[in-house]
XYZ file of C-alpha atoms in Angstrom:
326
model
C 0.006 -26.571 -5.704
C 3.148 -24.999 -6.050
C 4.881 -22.448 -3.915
C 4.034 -19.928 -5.889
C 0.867 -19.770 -8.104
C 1.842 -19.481 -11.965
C 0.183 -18.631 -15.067
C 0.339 -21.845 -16.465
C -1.527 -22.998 -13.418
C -5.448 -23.405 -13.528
C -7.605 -20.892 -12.056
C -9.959 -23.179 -10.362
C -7.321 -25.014 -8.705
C -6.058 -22.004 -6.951
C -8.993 -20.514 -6.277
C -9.965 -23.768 -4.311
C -6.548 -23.873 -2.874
C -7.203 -20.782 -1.575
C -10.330 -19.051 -1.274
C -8.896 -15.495 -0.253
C -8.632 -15.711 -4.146
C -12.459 -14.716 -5.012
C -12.080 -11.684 -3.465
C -8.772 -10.781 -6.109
C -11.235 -12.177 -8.793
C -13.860 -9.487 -8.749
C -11.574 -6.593 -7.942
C -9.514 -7.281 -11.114
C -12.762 -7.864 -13.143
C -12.912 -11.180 -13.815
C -16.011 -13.331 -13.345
C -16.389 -17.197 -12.761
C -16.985 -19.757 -14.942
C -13.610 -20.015 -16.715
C -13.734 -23.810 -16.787
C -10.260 -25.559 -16.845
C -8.613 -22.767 -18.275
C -4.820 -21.335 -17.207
C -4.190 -17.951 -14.851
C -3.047 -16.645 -18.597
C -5.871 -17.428 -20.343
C -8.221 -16.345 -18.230
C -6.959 -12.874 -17.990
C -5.930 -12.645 -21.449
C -9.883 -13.175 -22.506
C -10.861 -10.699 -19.586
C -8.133 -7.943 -20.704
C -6.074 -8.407 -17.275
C -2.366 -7.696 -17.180
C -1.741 -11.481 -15.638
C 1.918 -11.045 -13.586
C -0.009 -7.737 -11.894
C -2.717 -10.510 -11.558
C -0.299 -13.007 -10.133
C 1.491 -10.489 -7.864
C -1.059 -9.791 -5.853
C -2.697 -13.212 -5.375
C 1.048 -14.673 -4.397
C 1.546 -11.326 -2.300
C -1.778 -12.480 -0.877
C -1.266 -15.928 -0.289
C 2.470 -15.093 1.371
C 0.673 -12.824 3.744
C 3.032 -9.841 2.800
C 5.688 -11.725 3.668
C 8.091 -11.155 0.422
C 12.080 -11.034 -0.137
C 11.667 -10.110 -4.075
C 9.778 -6.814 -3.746
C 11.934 -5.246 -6.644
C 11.885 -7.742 -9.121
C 7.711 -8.237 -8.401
C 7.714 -4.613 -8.782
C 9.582 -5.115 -12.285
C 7.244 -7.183 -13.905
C 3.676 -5.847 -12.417
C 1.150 -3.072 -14.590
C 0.965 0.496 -12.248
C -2.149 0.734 -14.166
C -3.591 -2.548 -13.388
C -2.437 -2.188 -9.741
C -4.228 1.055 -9.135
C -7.457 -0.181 -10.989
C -7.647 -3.224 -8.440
C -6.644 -1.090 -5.520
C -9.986 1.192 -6.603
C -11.907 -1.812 -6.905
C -11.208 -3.003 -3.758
C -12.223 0.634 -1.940
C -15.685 0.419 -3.627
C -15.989 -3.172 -2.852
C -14.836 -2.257 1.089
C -17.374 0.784 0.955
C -20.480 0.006 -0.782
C -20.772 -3.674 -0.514
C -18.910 -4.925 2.751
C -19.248 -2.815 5.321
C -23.256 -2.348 4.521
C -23.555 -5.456 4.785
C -21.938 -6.466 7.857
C -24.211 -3.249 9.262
C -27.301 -5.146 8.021
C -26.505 -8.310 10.099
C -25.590 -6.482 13.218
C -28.592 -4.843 13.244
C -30.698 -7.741 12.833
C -28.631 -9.325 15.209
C -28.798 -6.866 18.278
C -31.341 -5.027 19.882
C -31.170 -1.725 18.730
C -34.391 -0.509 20.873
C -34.141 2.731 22.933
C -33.851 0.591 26.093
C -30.660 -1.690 24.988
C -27.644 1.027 25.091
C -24.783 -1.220 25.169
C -26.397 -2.280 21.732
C -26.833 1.488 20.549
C -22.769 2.216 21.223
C -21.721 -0.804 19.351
C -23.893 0.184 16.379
C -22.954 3.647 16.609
C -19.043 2.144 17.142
C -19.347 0.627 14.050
C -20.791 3.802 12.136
C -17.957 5.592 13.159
C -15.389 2.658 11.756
C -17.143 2.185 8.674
C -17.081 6.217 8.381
C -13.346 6.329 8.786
C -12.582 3.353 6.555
C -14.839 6.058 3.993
C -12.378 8.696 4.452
C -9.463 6.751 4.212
C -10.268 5.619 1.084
C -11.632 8.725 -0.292
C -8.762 10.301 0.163
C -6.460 8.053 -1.649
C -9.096 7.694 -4.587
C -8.771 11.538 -4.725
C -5.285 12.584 -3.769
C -2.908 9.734 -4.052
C -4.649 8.048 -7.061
C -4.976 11.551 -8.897
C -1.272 12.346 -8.539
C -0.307 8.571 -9.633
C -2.529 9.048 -13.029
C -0.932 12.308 -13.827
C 2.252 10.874 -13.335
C 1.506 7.823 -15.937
C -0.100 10.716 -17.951
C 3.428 12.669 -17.911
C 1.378 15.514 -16.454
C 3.756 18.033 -14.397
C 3.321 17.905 -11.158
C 4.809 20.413 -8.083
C 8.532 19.001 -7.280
C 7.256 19.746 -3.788
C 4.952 16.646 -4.361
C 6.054 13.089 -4.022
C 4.124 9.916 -2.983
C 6.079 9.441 -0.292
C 4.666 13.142 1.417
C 0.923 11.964 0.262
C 1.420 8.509 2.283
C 3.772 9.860 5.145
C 0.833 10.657 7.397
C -2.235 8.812 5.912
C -0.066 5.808 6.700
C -0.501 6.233 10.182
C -4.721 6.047 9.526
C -3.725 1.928 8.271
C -2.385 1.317 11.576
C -5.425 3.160 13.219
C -8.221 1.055 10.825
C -7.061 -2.080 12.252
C -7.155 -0.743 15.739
C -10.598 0.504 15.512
C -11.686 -2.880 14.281
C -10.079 -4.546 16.709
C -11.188 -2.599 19.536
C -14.976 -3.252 17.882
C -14.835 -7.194 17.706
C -13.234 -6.649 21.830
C -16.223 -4.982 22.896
C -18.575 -7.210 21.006
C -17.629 -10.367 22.284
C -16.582 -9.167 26.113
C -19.819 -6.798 26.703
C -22.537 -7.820 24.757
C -24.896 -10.332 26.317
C -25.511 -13.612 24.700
C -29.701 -13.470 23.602
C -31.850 -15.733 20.904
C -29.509 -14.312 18.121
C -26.318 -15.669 19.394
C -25.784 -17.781 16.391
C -26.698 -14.482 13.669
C -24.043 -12.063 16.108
C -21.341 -14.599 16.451
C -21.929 -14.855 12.583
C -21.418 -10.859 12.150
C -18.270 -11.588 14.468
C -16.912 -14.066 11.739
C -17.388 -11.383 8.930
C -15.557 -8.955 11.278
C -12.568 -10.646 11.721
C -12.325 -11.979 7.902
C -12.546 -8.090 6.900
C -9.726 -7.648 9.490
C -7.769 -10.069 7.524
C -9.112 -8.595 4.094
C -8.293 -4.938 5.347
C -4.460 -5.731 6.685
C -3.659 -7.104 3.642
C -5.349 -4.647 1.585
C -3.369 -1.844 3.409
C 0.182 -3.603 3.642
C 0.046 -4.208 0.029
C -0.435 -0.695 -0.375
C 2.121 0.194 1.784
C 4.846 -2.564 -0.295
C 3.961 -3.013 -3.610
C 2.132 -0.069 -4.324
C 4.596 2.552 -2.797
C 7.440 0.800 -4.529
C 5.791 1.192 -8.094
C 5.125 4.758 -7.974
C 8.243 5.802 -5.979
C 9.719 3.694 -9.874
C 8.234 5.672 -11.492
C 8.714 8.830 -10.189
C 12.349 8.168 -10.021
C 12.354 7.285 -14.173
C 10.148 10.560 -14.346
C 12.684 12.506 -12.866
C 15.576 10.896 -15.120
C 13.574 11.416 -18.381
C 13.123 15.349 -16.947
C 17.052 15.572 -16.864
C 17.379 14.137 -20.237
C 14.780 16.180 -22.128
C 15.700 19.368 -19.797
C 19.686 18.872 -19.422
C 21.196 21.386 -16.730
C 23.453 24.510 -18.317
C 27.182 23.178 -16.996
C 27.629 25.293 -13.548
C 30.787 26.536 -12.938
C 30.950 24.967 -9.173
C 31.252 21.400 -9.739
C 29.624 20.535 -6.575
C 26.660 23.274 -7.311
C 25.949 21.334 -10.747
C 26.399 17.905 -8.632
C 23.618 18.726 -6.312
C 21.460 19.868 -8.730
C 21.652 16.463 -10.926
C 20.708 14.373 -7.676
C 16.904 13.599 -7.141
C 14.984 14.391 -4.102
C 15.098 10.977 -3.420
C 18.681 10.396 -3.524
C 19.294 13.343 -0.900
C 16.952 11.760 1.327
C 19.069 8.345 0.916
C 22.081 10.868 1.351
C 20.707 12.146 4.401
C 19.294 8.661 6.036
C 23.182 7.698 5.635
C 25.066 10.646 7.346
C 22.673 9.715 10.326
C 24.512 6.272 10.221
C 21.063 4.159 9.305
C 21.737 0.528 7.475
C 19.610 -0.299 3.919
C 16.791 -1.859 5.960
C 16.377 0.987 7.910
C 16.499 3.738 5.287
C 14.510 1.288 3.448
C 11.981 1.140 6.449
C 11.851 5.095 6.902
C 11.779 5.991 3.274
C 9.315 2.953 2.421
C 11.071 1.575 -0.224
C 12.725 -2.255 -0.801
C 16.173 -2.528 0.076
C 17.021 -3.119 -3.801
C 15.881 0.179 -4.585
C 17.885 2.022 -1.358
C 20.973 0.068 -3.060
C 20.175 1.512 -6.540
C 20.005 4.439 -5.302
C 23.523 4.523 -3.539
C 24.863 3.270 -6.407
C 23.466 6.020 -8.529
C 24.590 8.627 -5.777
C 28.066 7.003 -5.904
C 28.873 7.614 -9.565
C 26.885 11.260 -9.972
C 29.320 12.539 -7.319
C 32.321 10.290 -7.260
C 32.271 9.509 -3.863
C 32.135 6.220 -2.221
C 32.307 6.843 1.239
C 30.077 8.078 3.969
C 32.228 9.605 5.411
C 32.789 11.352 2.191
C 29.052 11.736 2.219
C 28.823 13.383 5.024
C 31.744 16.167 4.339
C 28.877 16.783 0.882
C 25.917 16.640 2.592
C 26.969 19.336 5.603
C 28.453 21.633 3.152
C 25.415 21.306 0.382
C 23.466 22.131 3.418
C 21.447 18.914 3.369
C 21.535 18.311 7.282
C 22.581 19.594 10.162
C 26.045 19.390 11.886
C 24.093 18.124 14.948
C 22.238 15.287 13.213
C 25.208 13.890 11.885
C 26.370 10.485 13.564
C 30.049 10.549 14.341
């Protein structure tokens, strides 16, 4: 197969050359039995936008690891995205971590006597509980806000999907620690009895939904982020068009006002001296799009230079004298 997978490729040859593929199958909706037919026909008959289709599979099969983000960000459905990303949560929440609980129960004693066995069961309650909330929350919050901003609905300029992700992207990091502190006290505590073979089998499923769960997160964290923070930045341009601002008599004032929230955050990652990659890192957003941006700051305020910047930003009141990098 090819470096990357393509549409004109065949489904069931990339599917077989790798299997992480079912699991993108199901959450996008499609079904087997497609025969010998392309990646485009197959999600043309099954209504699937098929480069969102491809972007995740190739985002999958790279393990993250992509130097394109902006361009895969170009050609990929928002809608399609978020309707896999909501797929996924259900399939996470009502089919694979019930059944992983199933196993482990059959596979440990879980009598009053066997506490070591109790813990680990109520361990993985508590895990599967969290994963719950995690997702919950996007379904409600960041999914909501994403729809009304596809919708055009008006949402508070106090809102952004970078303030909705700041902190729950800290619980991604914690969901893989949890799990991983789970499979540790598994296999170093637990002592080996007649269903060795069924627990070492729950094991297996535990570290495949590890892998399953990174990747599900990181892509939300890449790909995901990068879309909406798109759109909200084309949101925000077609505001400015359809609302234009009354000509202020400070240039600066009127300056200011015509920057988005987003480019005085770029404005302000700058003064502190940080490269692309790291404002890229901090405001997590591709490198393409922190260039963009400095481009767009550039020509709305004519000036090129941070130090230039700098002299704006402390006088616009966008940082502090003391958080400036000299």
């Amino acid at each position: 197969m090819s470096e990357k997978y393509k549409e004109t490729d065949r489904m069931g040859d990339i599917i077989c050359d790798d299997y992480r593929i079912l699991q993108v199958i199901s959450r996008f909706g499609l079904t087997l039995g497609f025969g010998d037919h392309t990646v485009s026909k197959t999600c043309l008959a099954a209504g699937v936008d098929a480069p969102t289709f491809l972007a995740v599979v190739n985002f999958i099969r790279s393990n993250g690891r992509t130097s394109n983000l902006s361009d895969i960000v170009e050609s990929l459905s928002l809608t399609a995205l978020m309707n896999y990303l909501r797929r996924s949560h259900d399939y996470f929440v009502k089919f694979r971590l019930p059944a992983i609980r199933r196993k482990l129960i059959e596979a440990i004693d879980c009598s009053a006597r066997n506490q070591i066995a109790f813990l680990i069961l109520k361990f993985y309650d508590e895990f599967a509980s969290e994963v719950g909330r995690h997702m919950d929350y996007e379904d409600k919050h960041i999914h909501t806000y994403v729809s009304d901003l596809m919708k055009g609905v008006k949402t508070s300029p106090d809102v952004n999907i970078h303030k909705l992700s700041h902190q729950h992207h800290d619980n991604h990091a914690q969901l893989e620690k949890s799990l991983s502190e789970l499979k540790s006290i598994i296999i170093k505590y637990y002592p080996t009895d007649s269903n060795a073979q069924l627990l070492n089998d729950v094991l297996i499923d535990l570290f495949m939904t590890e892998e399953d769960l990174f990747s599900h997160c990181h892509l939300e964290d890449t790909l995901f982020l990068e879309a909406v923070v798109r759109l909200e930045d084309e949101r925000q341009e077609q505001a400015r068009e359809e609302n234009p601002q009354t000509e202020e008599q400070d240039g600066e004032d009127s300056a200011n006002d015509a920057l988005s929230d987003r480019e005085k955050e770029v404005i302000v990652c700058v003064v502190k001296g940080m490269s692309n990659k790291e404002i890229a890192e901090q405001l997590y957003i591709s490198v393409n799009t922190v260039m963009t941006h400095r481009r767009n700051i550039s020509r709305k305020l004519q000036i090129h230079s941070p130090a230039g910047l700098t002299i704006y930003a402390i006088v616009n009141g966008l940082i502090n004298l003391e958080d400036v990098k000299l």
